[in-house]
PDB file of C-alpha atoms and ligand atoms in Angstrom:
ATOM      1  CA  MET A   1     -77.823   9.591  23.391  1.00 51.00           C
ATOM      2  CA  THR A   2     -75.115   6.219  22.243  1.00 51.00           C
ATOM      3  CA  ASP A   3     -75.069   3.692  24.893  1.00 64.00           C
ATOM      4  CA  ALA A   4     -71.355   4.336  25.757  1.00 67.00           C
ATOM      5  CA  ALA A   5     -72.511   8.106  27.086  1.00 64.00           C
ATOM      6  CA  GLU A   6     -75.164   6.152  29.238  1.00 71.00           C
ATOM      7  CA  GLN A   7     -72.429   4.335  30.361  1.00 77.00           C
ATOM      8  CA  GLY A   8     -70.084   6.931  31.260  1.00 75.00           C
ATOM      9  CA  TYR A   9     -67.482   6.564  28.207  1.00 89.00           C
ATOM     10  CA  PHE A  10     -66.167   9.013  26.198  1.00 94.00           C
ATOM     11  CA  THR A  11     -65.971   8.823  22.334  1.00 95.00           C
ATOM     12  CA  GLU A  12     -65.206  11.700  19.830  1.00 96.00           C
ATOM     13  CA  GLU A  13     -69.217  11.150  18.880  1.00 96.00           C
ATOM     14  CA  ASN A  14     -71.344  11.899  22.029  1.00 95.00           C
ATOM     15  CA  SER A  15     -67.608  14.037  23.502  1.00 97.00           C
ATOM     16  CA  ALA A  16     -69.645  17.724  24.541  1.00 97.00           C
ATOM     17  CA  GLU A  17     -72.432  14.898  26.058  1.00 95.00           C
ATOM     18  CA  ALA A  18     -70.117  12.667  27.929  1.00 95.00           C
ATOM     19  CA  VAL A  19     -68.701  15.783  29.572  1.00 96.00           C
ATOM     20  CA  ILE A  20     -71.779  18.007  30.797  1.00 96.00           C
ATOM     21  CA  SER A  21     -73.512  15.158  32.045  1.00 94.00           C
ATOM     22  CA  ARG A  22     -70.452  14.266  33.824  1.00 94.00           C
ATOM     23  CA  ASN A  23     -71.535  17.722  35.451  1.00 95.00           C
ATOM     24  CA  SER A  24     -74.718  17.504  36.425  1.00 92.00           C
ATOM     25  CA  GLY A  25     -74.495  17.336  39.599  1.00 94.00           C
ATOM     26  CA  ALA A  26     -72.693  21.100  40.071  1.00 96.00           C
ATOM     27  CA  GLU A  27     -74.738  23.049  42.887  1.00 97.00           C
ATOM     28  CA  ASP A  28     -73.994  25.746  41.417  1.00 98.00           C
ATOM     29  CA  PRO A  29     -77.170  26.787  38.088  1.00 97.00           C
ATOM     30  CA  ARG A  30     -75.034  29.300  36.515  1.00 98.00           C
ATOM     31  CA  LEU A  31     -71.716  27.309  36.887  1.00 98.00           C
ATOM     32  CA  LYS A  32     -73.609  24.315  35.874  1.00 97.00           C
ATOM     33  CA  GLU A  33     -74.757  26.590  32.637  1.00 98.00           C
ATOM     34  CA  VAL A  34     -71.746  28.588  32.029  1.00 98.00           C
ATOM     35  CA  MET A  35     -69.788  25.065  31.484  1.00 98.00           C
ATOM     36  CA  GLU A  36     -72.239  22.919  29.174  1.00 98.00           C
ATOM     37  CA  VAL A  37     -71.822  25.709  26.785  1.00 98.00           C
ATOM     38  CA  ILE A  38     -68.291  26.575  27.173  1.00 98.00           C
ATOM     39  CA  VAL A  39     -67.985  22.781  26.324  1.00 98.00           C
ATOM     40  CA  ARG A  40     -70.335  22.302  23.695  1.00 98.00           C
ATOM     41  CA  HIS A  41     -69.062  25.203  21.574  1.00 98.00           C
ATOM     42  CA  LEU A  42     -64.861  24.359  22.721  1.00 98.00           C
ATOM     43  CA  HIS A  43     -65.899  20.588  21.708  1.00 98.00           C
ATOM     44  CA  ALA A  44     -67.313  21.599  18.378  1.00 98.00           C
ATOM     45  CA  ALA A  45     -64.297  23.899  17.705  1.00 98.00           C
ATOM     46  CA  VAL A  46     -61.589  21.549  18.350  1.00 98.00           C
ATOM     47  CA  LYS A  47     -64.147  19.097  15.561  1.00 98.00           C
ATOM     48  CA  GLU A  48     -63.912  22.080  12.917  1.00 98.00           C
ATOM     49  CA  ILE A  49     -60.164  22.424  13.155  1.00 98.00           C
ATOM     50  CA  GLU A  50     -59.390  19.146  14.228  1.00 98.00           C
ATOM     51  CA  PRO A  51     -55.528  20.286  15.947  1.00 98.00           C
ATOM     52  CA  THR A  52     -52.600  17.426  15.657  1.00 98.00           C
ATOM     53  CA  GLN A  53     -51.127  17.158  19.257  1.00 98.00           C
ATOM     54  CA  GLU A  54     -48.250  19.681  18.418  1.00 98.00           C
ATOM     55  CA  GLU A  55     -50.441  22.374  17.087  1.00 98.00           C
ATOM     56  CA  TRP A  56     -52.735  21.484  20.765  1.00 98.00           C
ATOM     57  CA  MET A  57     -49.348  21.928  22.305  1.00 98.00           C
ATOM     58  CA  LYS A  58     -48.640  24.556  20.816  1.00 98.00           C
ATOM     59  CA  ALA A  59     -51.934  26.185  22.399  1.00 98.00           C
ATOM     60  CA  ILE A  60     -51.805  25.514  25.467  1.00 98.00           C
ATOM     61  CA  MET A  61     -48.309  26.540  25.925  1.00 98.00           C
ATOM     62  CA  PHE A  62     -49.491  30.213  24.584  1.00 98.00           C
ATOM     63  CA  LEU A  63     -52.201  30.016  26.926  1.00 98.00           C
ATOM     64  CA  THR A  64     -49.156  28.886  29.986  1.00 98.00           C
ATOM     65  CA  GLY A  65     -47.262  32.053  28.635  1.00 98.00           C
ATOM     66  CA  THR A  66     -50.012  34.325  28.545  1.00 98.00           C
ATOM     67  CA  GLY A  67     -50.566  33.649  32.721  1.00 97.00           C
ATOM     68  CA  GLN A  68     -46.724  33.777  33.081  1.00 97.00           C
ATOM     69  CA  MET A  69     -46.812  37.323  31.651  1.00 97.00           C
ATOM     70  CA  CYS A  70     -49.197  38.220  33.853  1.00 95.00           C
ATOM     71  CA  SER A  71     -48.632  40.164  37.306  1.00 90.00           C
ATOM     72  CA  GLU A  72     -50.006  42.989  39.299  1.00 83.00           C
ATOM     73  CA  TRP A  73     -48.878  45.872  36.318  1.00 80.00           C
ATOM     74  CA  ARG A  74     -50.149  43.660  33.858  1.00 88.00           C
ATOM     75  CA  GLN A  75     -53.120  41.389  32.656  1.00 92.00           C
ATOM     76  CA  GLU A  76     -52.438  39.346  29.659  1.00 96.00           C
ATOM     77  CA  TYR A  77     -56.004  37.606  29.738  1.00 95.00           C
ATOM     78  CA  ILE A  78     -57.178  40.668  28.984  1.00 95.00           C
ATOM     79  CA  LEU A  79     -55.508  41.942  26.323  1.00 95.00           C
ATOM     80  CA  LEU A  80     -56.002  38.559  24.754  1.00 97.00           C
ATOM     81  CA  SER A  81     -60.113  39.261  25.434  1.00 97.00           C
ATOM     82  CA  ASP A  82     -59.591  42.640  23.865  1.00 97.00           C
ATOM     83  CA  ILE A  83     -57.725  41.730  20.982  1.00 98.00           C
ATOM     84  CA  THR A  84     -60.156  39.569  20.074  1.00 98.00           C
ATOM     85  CA  GLY A  85     -63.070  41.617  20.504  1.00 97.00           C
ATOM     86  CA  VAL A  86     -64.126  39.681  24.201  1.00 97.00           C
ATOM     87  CA  SER A  87     -64.063  42.825  26.264  1.00 96.00           C
ATOM     88  CA  MET A  88     -65.984  45.068  23.785  1.00 97.00           C
ATOM     89  CA  LEU A  89     -68.803  42.665  23.084  1.00 97.00           C
ATOM     90  CA  VAL A  90     -69.279  41.852  27.038  1.00 97.00           C
ATOM     91  CA  ASP A  91     -68.932  45.739  27.309  1.00 96.00           C
ATOM     92  CA  ALA A  92     -72.473  45.646  24.971  1.00 96.00           C
ATOM     93  CA  ILE A  93     -74.186  42.925  26.406  1.00 96.00           C
ATOM     94  CA  ASN A  94     -73.714  45.086  29.996  1.00 95.00           C
ATOM     95  CA  ASN A  95     -74.483  48.222  28.404  1.00 94.00           C
ATOM     96  CA  ARG A  96     -77.396  48.127  25.829  1.00 94.00           C
ATOM     97  CA  LYS A  97     -78.328  51.899  25.945  1.00 93.00           C
ATOM     98  CA  PRO A  98     -81.709  53.454  25.897  1.00 94.00           C
ATOM     99  CA  THR A  99     -82.433  56.069  22.058  1.00 94.00           C
ATOM    100  CA  GLY A 100     -80.644  58.992  22.660  1.00 95.00           C
ATOM    101  CA  ALA A 101     -77.649  57.741  25.376  1.00 97.00           C
ATOM    102  CA  THR A 102     -73.997  57.993  25.100  1.00 98.00           C
ATOM    103  CA  GLU A 103     -72.642  54.682  24.017  1.00 97.00           C
ATOM    104  CA  SER A 104     -70.300  52.663  26.031  1.00 97.00           C
ATOM    105  CA  THR A 105     -66.289  50.851  25.184  1.00 97.00           C
ATOM    106  CA  VAL A 106     -63.835  49.471  27.061  1.00 95.00           C
ATOM    107  CA  LEU A 107     -62.338  50.991  30.687  1.00 94.00           C
ATOM    108  CA  GLY A 108     -58.999  49.485  29.852  1.00 92.00           C
ATOM    109  CA  PRO A 109     -55.998  48.413  32.333  1.00 89.00           C
ATOM    110  CA  PHE A 110     -54.753  51.743  32.826  1.00 92.00           C
ATOM    111  CA  HIS A 111     -57.093  53.709  35.313  1.00 94.00           C
ATOM    112  CA  ILE A 112     -56.906  54.060  38.579  1.00 93.00           C
ATOM    113  CA  GLU A 113     -59.317  55.297  41.142  1.00 93.00           C
ATOM    114  CA  ASP A 114     -57.694  57.533  43.655  1.00 92.00           C
ATOM    115  CA  ALA A 115     -57.211  60.227  40.230  1.00 96.00           C
ATOM    116  CA  PRO A 116     -57.096  63.633  42.418  1.00 96.00           C
ATOM    117  CA  GLU A 117     -59.891  65.478  42.289  1.00 97.00           C
ATOM    118  CA  ARG A 118     -59.580  69.243  40.421  1.00 98.00           C
ATOM    119  CA  ALA A 119     -60.947  72.645  39.419  1.00 98.00           C
ATOM    120  CA  LEU A 120     -63.050  72.867  36.431  1.00 98.00           C
ATOM    121  CA  GLY A 121     -60.653  74.614  34.078  1.00 96.00           C
ATOM    122  CA  ASP A 122     -57.747  72.926  35.602  1.00 96.00           C
ATOM    123  CA  ASP A 123     -54.591  71.457  33.849  1.00 96.00           C
ATOM    124  CA  ILE A 124     -54.141  68.298  33.804  1.00 97.00           C
ATOM    125  CA  CYS A 125     -50.635  67.563  32.325  1.00 96.00           C
ATOM    126  CA  LEU A 126     -48.504  68.357  34.848  1.00 96.00           C
ATOM    127  CA  ASP A 127     -45.573  68.398  32.716  1.00 94.00           C
ATOM    128  CA  GLN A 128     -46.248  70.982  30.192  1.00 89.00           C
ATOM    129  CA  LYS A 129     -45.083  68.047  27.833  1.00 93.00           C
ATOM    130  CA  GLY A 130     -47.469  68.110  24.679  1.00 95.00           C
ATOM    131  CA  GLU A 131     -49.284  70.163  22.582  1.00 96.00           C
ATOM    132  CA  PRO A 132     -52.849  71.955  24.977  1.00 96.00           C
ATOM    133  CA  MET A 133     -55.219  71.261  24.470  1.00 97.00           C
ATOM    134  CA  LEU A 134     -59.184  72.595  25.506  1.00 97.00           C
ATOM    135  CA  VAL A 135     -62.017  70.239  26.315  1.00 98.00           C
ATOM    136  CA  ARG A 136     -66.054  71.052  27.561  1.00 97.00           C
ATOM    137  CA  GLY A 137     -68.784  69.994  26.942  1.00 97.00           C
ATOM    138  CA  ARG A 138     -72.034  68.975  29.480  1.00 98.00           C
ATOM    139  CA  ILE A 139     -73.500  66.270  30.790  1.00 98.00           C
ATOM    140  CA  LEU A 140     -76.695  65.621  30.694  1.00 98.00           C
ATOM    141  CA  ASP A 141     -80.116  62.939  31.113  1.00 98.00           C
ATOM    142  CA  ILE A 142     -81.820  61.961  27.528  1.00 97.00           C
ATOM    143  CA  ALA A 143     -85.002  65.175  27.656  1.00 97.00           C
ATOM    144  CA  GLY A 144     -81.636  66.819  27.603  1.00 97.00           C
ATOM    145  CA  ASN A 145     -81.484  68.476  31.051  1.00 98.00           C
ATOM    146  CA  PRO A 146     -78.230  69.182  32.597  1.00 98.00           C
ATOM    147  CA  ILE A 147     -76.549  67.461  35.079  1.00 98.00           C
ATOM    148  CA  PRO A 148     -75.487  69.485  38.016  1.00 98.00           C
ATOM    149  CA  GLY A 149     -72.513  67.182  40.026  1.00 98.00           C
ATOM    150  CA  ALA A 150     -72.020  64.244  38.344  1.00 98.00           C
ATOM    151  CA  LYS A 151     -69.298  62.917  38.132  1.00 98.00           C
ATOM    152  CA  ILE A 152     -66.009  62.984  35.438  1.00 98.00           C
ATOM    153  CA  ASP A 153     -63.179  61.167  35.950  1.00 98.00           C
ATOM    154  CA  VAL A 154     -60.656  61.738  32.894  1.00 98.00           C
ATOM    155  CA  TRP A 155     -57.618  60.001  32.294  1.00 98.00           C
ATOM    156  CA  GLN A 156     -55.299  60.348  28.844  1.00 97.00           C
ATOM    157  CA  ALA A 157     -52.112  59.305  27.306  1.00 95.00           C
ATOM    158  CA  ASN A 158     -49.274  61.727  26.611  1.00 93.00           C
ATOM    159  CA  ASP A 159     -48.520  62.921  23.784  1.00 90.00           C
ATOM    160  CA  GLU A 160     -46.036  59.975  23.077  1.00 90.00           C
ATOM    161  CA  GLY A 161     -48.479  58.014  23.448  1.00 91.00           C
ATOM    162  CA  PHE A 162     -47.849  56.424  27.255  1.00 93.00           C
ATOM    163  CA  TYR A 163     -49.805  56.430  30.281  1.00 94.00           C
ATOM    164  CA  ASP A 164     -48.238  58.074  33.616  1.00 94.00           C
ATOM    165  CA  VAL A 165     -48.441  53.903  35.641  1.00 91.00           C
ATOM    166  CA  GLN A 166     -46.770  53.380  32.007  1.00 89.00           C
ATOM    167  CA  GLN A 167     -43.642  55.975  33.194  1.00 91.00           C
ATOM    168  CA  LYS A 168     -42.988  55.857  36.786  1.00 91.00           C
ATOM    169  CA  GLY A 169     -39.998  57.999  37.658  1.00 92.00           C
ATOM    170  CA  LEU A 170     -40.327  59.471  34.148  1.00 94.00           C
ATOM    171  CA  GLN A 171     -44.101  61.313  34.436  1.00 94.00           C
ATOM    172  CA  PRO A 172     -45.270  63.062  37.636  1.00 95.00           C
ATOM    173  CA  ASP A 173     -47.735  60.795  39.488  1.00 93.00           C
ATOM    174  CA  PHE A 174     -51.529  60.879  37.970  1.00 96.00           C
ATOM    175  CA  ASN A 175     -50.226  63.019  34.910  1.00 97.00           C
ATOM    176  CA  LEU A 176     -52.731  63.681  32.539  1.00 97.00           C
ATOM    177  CA  ARG A 177     -55.482  62.087  35.170  1.00 98.00           C
ATOM    178  CA  GLY A 178     -58.624  63.911  37.059  1.00 97.00           C
ATOM    179  CA  VAL A 179     -62.009  63.972  38.672  1.00 98.00           C
ATOM    180  CA  PHE A 180     -64.160  66.552  37.554  1.00 98.00           C
ATOM    181  CA  ARG A 181     -67.707  68.007  38.545  1.00 98.00           C
ATOM    182  CA  ALA A 182     -69.962  69.351  36.368  1.00 98.00           C
ATOM    183  CA  ASN A 183     -71.234  72.246  37.339  1.00 98.00           C
ATOM    184  CA  GLU A 184     -75.025  73.842  38.426  1.00 98.00           C
ATOM    185  CA  ALA A 185     -75.765  74.359  34.000  1.00 98.00           C
ATOM    186  CA  GLY A 186     -74.045  70.011  33.653  1.00 98.00           C
ATOM    187  CA  GLU A 187     -70.778  71.523  31.906  1.00 98.00           C
ATOM    188  CA  TYR A 188     -67.680  70.270  32.015  1.00 98.00           C
ATOM    189  CA  TRP A 189     -64.240  72.125  30.520  1.00 97.00           C
ATOM    190  CA  PHE A 190     -60.925  71.035  31.108  1.00 97.00           C
ATOM    191  CA  ARG A 191     -57.147  71.594  29.624  1.00 97.00           C
ATOM    192  CA  GLY A 192     -55.082  68.878  28.891  1.00 97.00           C
ATOM    193  CA  VAL A 193     -52.892  67.775  25.607  1.00 97.00           C
ATOM    194  CA  LYS A 194     -53.346  66.099  22.425  1.00 96.00           C
ATOM    195  CA  PRO A 195     -53.173  62.811  22.961  1.00 95.00           C
ATOM    196  CA  ARG A 196     -51.596  59.875  20.471  1.00 94.00           C
ATOM    197  CA  PHE A 197     -51.985  56.550  18.943  1.00 96.00           C
ATOM    198  CA  TYR A 198     -50.166  53.758  20.919  1.00 95.00           C
ATOM    199  CA  PRO A 199     -50.022  51.103  21.385  1.00 96.00           C
ATOM    200  CA  ILE A 200     -51.144  48.082  23.539  1.00 95.00           C
ATOM    201  CA  PRO A 201     -48.770  46.432  25.829  1.00 93.00           C
ATOM    202  CA  ASP A 202     -47.234  44.143  22.418  1.00 95.00           C
ATOM    203  CA  ASP A 203     -44.184  42.035  24.386  1.00 96.00           C
ATOM    204  CA  GLY A 204     -45.646  39.855  25.724  1.00 97.00           C
ATOM    205  CA  PRO A 205     -48.288  37.236  23.967  1.00 98.00           C
ATOM    206  CA  VAL A 206     -50.751  38.991  22.671  1.00 98.00           C
ATOM    207  CA  GLY A 207     -48.374  40.767  21.138  1.00 98.00           C
ATOM    208  CA  LYS A 208     -46.197  38.038  19.231  1.00 98.00           C
ATOM    209  CA  LEU A 209     -50.672  36.369  18.128  1.00 98.00           C
ATOM    210  CA  LEU A 210     -51.225  40.253  16.766  1.00 98.00           C
ATOM    211  CA  GLY A 211     -47.920  39.913  14.924  1.00 98.00           C
ATOM    212  CA  ALA A 212     -48.798  36.384  13.348  1.00 98.00           C
ATOM    213  CA  LEU A 213     -52.669  37.774  12.471  1.00 98.00           C
ATOM    214  CA  GLY A 214     -50.949  40.454  10.398  1.00 98.00           C
ATOM    215  CA  ARG A 215     -53.018  43.000  12.659  1.00 98.00           C
ATOM    216  CA  HIS A 216     -50.895  46.067  15.164  1.00 98.00           C
ATOM    217  CA  PRO A 217     -51.280  47.135  18.134  1.00 98.00           C
ATOM    218  CA  PHE A 218     -52.535  50.380  18.547  1.00 98.00           C
ATOM    219  CA  ARG A 219     -55.236  51.750  19.225  1.00 98.00           C
ATOM    220  CA  PRO A 220     -56.152  55.366  17.710  1.00 97.00           C
ATOM    221  CA  ALA A 221     -56.107  58.725  20.005  1.00 96.00           C
ATOM    222  CA  HIS A 222     -58.421  58.550  23.021  1.00 97.00           C
ATOM    223  CA  LEU A 223     -59.898  59.811  26.235  1.00 98.00           C
ATOM    224  CA  HIS A 224     -60.791  57.545  28.834  1.00 98.00           C
ATOM    225  CA  TYR A 225     -63.697  59.180  30.993  1.00 98.00           C
ATOM    226  CA  ILE A 226     -65.832  57.625  33.369  1.00 98.00           C
ATOM    227  CA  ILE A 227     -69.159  59.711  33.892  1.00 98.00           C
ATOM    228  CA  GLU A 228     -71.374  59.109  37.437  1.00 98.00           C
ATOM    229  CA  ALA A 229     -74.258  60.939  38.824  1.00 98.00           C
ATOM    230  CA  SER A 230     -77.029  58.983  41.177  1.00 97.00           C
ATOM    231  CA  GLY A 231     -79.683  58.061  39.437  1.00 97.00           C
ATOM    232  CA  PHE A 232     -78.009  57.201  36.191  1.00 98.00           C
ATOM    233  CA  GLU A 233     -76.172  54.543  35.245  1.00 97.00           C
ATOM    234  CA  THR A 234     -72.576  55.082  35.499  1.00 97.00           C
ATOM    235  CA  LEU A 235     -71.216  55.314  32.023  1.00 97.00           C
ATOM    236  CA  VAL A 236     -67.865  54.123  30.796  1.00 97.00           C
ATOM    237  CA  THR A 237     -66.543  55.788  27.588  1.00 98.00           C
ATOM    238  CA  HIS A 238     -63.980  57.683  25.448  1.00 98.00           C
ATOM    239  CA  VAL A 239     -64.059  60.247  23.049  1.00 98.00           C
ATOM    240  CA  PHE A 240     -61.721  59.324  20.002  1.00 98.00           C
ATOM    241  CA  ASP A 241     -60.135  61.900  16.974  1.00 97.00           C
ATOM    242  CA  PRO A 242     -61.233  60.888  13.825  1.00 97.00           C
ATOM    243  CA  ASP A 243     -58.754  61.755  12.115  1.00 96.00           C
ATOM    244  CA  ASP A 244     -56.202  59.498  13.881  1.00 97.00           C
ATOM    245  CA  PRO A 245     -54.808  56.998  11.114  1.00 97.00           C
ATOM    246  CA  TYR A 246     -56.024  54.040  13.165  1.00 98.00           C
ATOM    247  CA  ILE A 247     -59.566  55.158  13.622  1.00 98.00           C
ATOM    248  CA  HIS A 248     -60.635  52.158  11.522  1.00 97.00           C
ATOM    249  CA  SER A 249     -58.313  49.825  12.566  1.00 98.00           C
ATOM    250  CA  ASP A 250     -58.151  50.195  16.628  1.00 98.00           C
ATOM    251  CA  ALA A 251     -56.717  46.964  17.991  1.00 98.00           C
ATOM    252  CA  VAL A 252     -58.625  46.403  20.448  1.00 98.00           C
ATOM    253  CA  PHE A 253     -62.393  47.379  18.377  1.00 98.00           C
ATOM    254  CA  GLY A 254     -63.261  50.291  20.946  1.00 98.00           C
ATOM    255  CA  VAL A 255     -64.011  52.830  17.668  1.00 98.00           C
ATOM    256  CA  LYS A 256     -67.519  53.335  17.683  1.00 97.00           C
ATOM    257  CA  GLU A 257     -69.497  56.379  15.257  1.00 95.00           C
ATOM    258  CA  SER A 258     -71.013  58.409  17.935  1.00 95.00           C
ATOM    259  CA  LEU A 259     -67.635  58.655  20.613  1.00 97.00           C
ATOM    260  CA  MET A 260     -65.951  60.952  17.761  1.00 97.00           C
ATOM    261  CA  ALA A 261     -65.514  64.868  18.474  1.00 97.00           C
ATOM    262  CA  ARG A 262     -63.227  66.787  16.358  1.00 95.00           C
ATOM    263  CA  PHE A 263     -59.662  67.790  17.449  1.00 96.00           C
ATOM    264  CA  GLU A 264     -60.495  71.599  16.335  1.00 97.00           C
ATOM    265  CA  PRO A 265     -56.806  73.964  16.015  1.00 97.00           C
ATOM    266  CA  VAL A 266     -57.607  76.922  17.227  1.00 97.00           C
ATOM    267  CA  ASP A 267     -54.996  80.017  16.109  1.00 96.00           C
ATOM    268  CA  ASP A 268     -57.430  82.481  16.156  1.00 96.00           C
ATOM    269  CA  PRO A 269     -55.859  85.349  18.548  1.00 96.00           C
ATOM    270  CA  ALA A 270     -58.957  86.453  20.402  1.00 95.00           C
ATOM    271  CA  ARG A 271     -60.076  82.810  21.223  1.00 95.00           C
ATOM    272  CA  ILE A 272     -56.276  82.262  22.323  1.00 96.00           C
ATOM    273  CA  LYS A 273     -56.584  84.949  25.103  1.00 94.00           C
ATOM    274  CA  GLU A 274     -60.049  83.741  25.879  1.00 92.00           C
ATOM    275  CA  ALA A 275     -59.201  80.042  26.899  1.00 92.00           C
ATOM    276  CA  GLY A 276     -56.076  81.290  28.697  1.00 91.00           C
ATOM    277  CA  PHE A 277     -53.717  79.731  26.323  1.00 93.00           C
ATOM    278  CA  ASP A 278     -49.935  81.570  25.248  1.00 93.00           C
ATOM    279  CA  GLY A 279     -50.587  80.090  21.730  1.00 95.00           C
ATOM    280  CA  PRO A 280     -52.966  77.407  19.383  1.00 96.00           C
ATOM    281  CA  PHE A 281     -54.603  75.423  21.018  1.00 97.00           C
ATOM    282  CA  PHE A 282     -56.822  72.496  20.066  1.00 97.00           C
ATOM    283  CA  GLU A 283     -60.670  72.623  21.282  1.00 97.00           C
ATOM    284  CA  VAL A 284     -62.846  69.584  21.810  1.00 98.00           C
ATOM    285  CA  ARG A 285     -66.264  69.658  22.604  1.00 97.00           C
ATOM    286  CA  GLN A 286     -67.997  66.857  23.847  1.00 96.00           C
ATOM    287  CA  ASP A 287     -72.027  66.289  25.258  1.00 97.00           C
ATOM    288  CA  PHE A 288     -72.302  63.379  27.673  1.00 98.00           C
ATOM    289  CA  VAL A 289     -76.024  61.540  28.057  1.00 98.00           C
ATOM    290  CA  LEU A 290     -76.604  59.455  30.696  1.00 98.00           C
ATOM    291  CA  ALA A 291     -79.161  57.032  30.509  1.00 97.00           C
ATOM    292  CA  ALA A 292     -81.576  56.616  34.363  1.00 96.00           C
ATOM    293  CA  GLN A 293     -81.259  53.571  35.996  1.00 95.00           C
TER     294      GLN A 293
HETATM  295  C1  BEZ B 301     -56.349  51.864  26.490  1.00 71.97           C
HETATM  296  O1  BEZ B 301     -57.220  52.053  26.123  1.00 71.97           O
HETATM  297  O2  BEZ B 301     -56.168  52.313  27.970  1.00 71.97           O
HETATM  298  C2  BEZ B 301     -56.389  50.201  26.926  1.00 71.97           C
HETATM  299  C3  BEZ B 301     -57.490  49.628  26.396  1.00 71.97           C
HETATM  300  C4  BEZ B 301     -57.117  47.879  25.781  1.00 71.97           C
HETATM  301  C5  BEZ B 301     -56.314  47.406  25.820  1.00 71.97           C
HETATM  302  C6  BEZ B 301     -55.142  48.953  26.245  1.00 71.97           C
HETATM  303  C7  BEZ B 301     -55.020  50.133  26.411  1.00 71.97           C
HETATM  304 FE1   FE B 302     -56.255  54.876  26.800  1.00 71.97          FE
END
């Protein structure tokens, strides 16, 4: 360390050390560690970028606008974390699963805590809009044993790409959401509608940034799941449609190959009758394997 730093002065060369040593009295060791790493990397980035004063002010105004966009219903900083890949990185670090367990992906902002419990086979589509879909599968442990009673919380966007909470008054409350319990064989099944790709909210600073980066705001069609069972790690995941046009360019980097399931069109009259539909439907089969705690 230079003499200047020892005396508490700040120079271009010792910039990070000057700030880090000033934080040395922090009581919380984790805060101290986190701030040290952030300061070190932030100063290195500024040294590499060498922003002009105007560029730095532009960055400040971007962050200001991001905060101002936040409300009870909108979390622009989460979107920023999503489109920079940080949400998926934090998810990966916190969900290192054993081989054979289903992989996790982002939760997203549209989950609600109090979705209604529904019976196996119920239709979560409350407004009869969209192409009918039957989703089925099993909840298993790593050895392939069923997990009876596992709680399966599902939610999805409608055929126009909107969640009920984005269209209050237009869609029925709790449309396309439900909580199911796996049966004794670990099986679950429910009806919904074939989801469609949709843009993440892009009318704020994050959407503008995506545009400036030459990126689109779309997420490929998917179903959301949170699966819980006692003695197992909670799984937050999706099922993706591999034929979606955005499957290789999810705006939030949530796609994993293991989470794709065919949305199989079914038009055989016998199968239509057996599944209880009036006409052709899509069938999606996906099992989920939970890691033990
Ligand atoms: C979602 O899948 O619901 C979602 C995830 C990240 C950002 C916006 C939406
Ligand atoms: Fe989603």
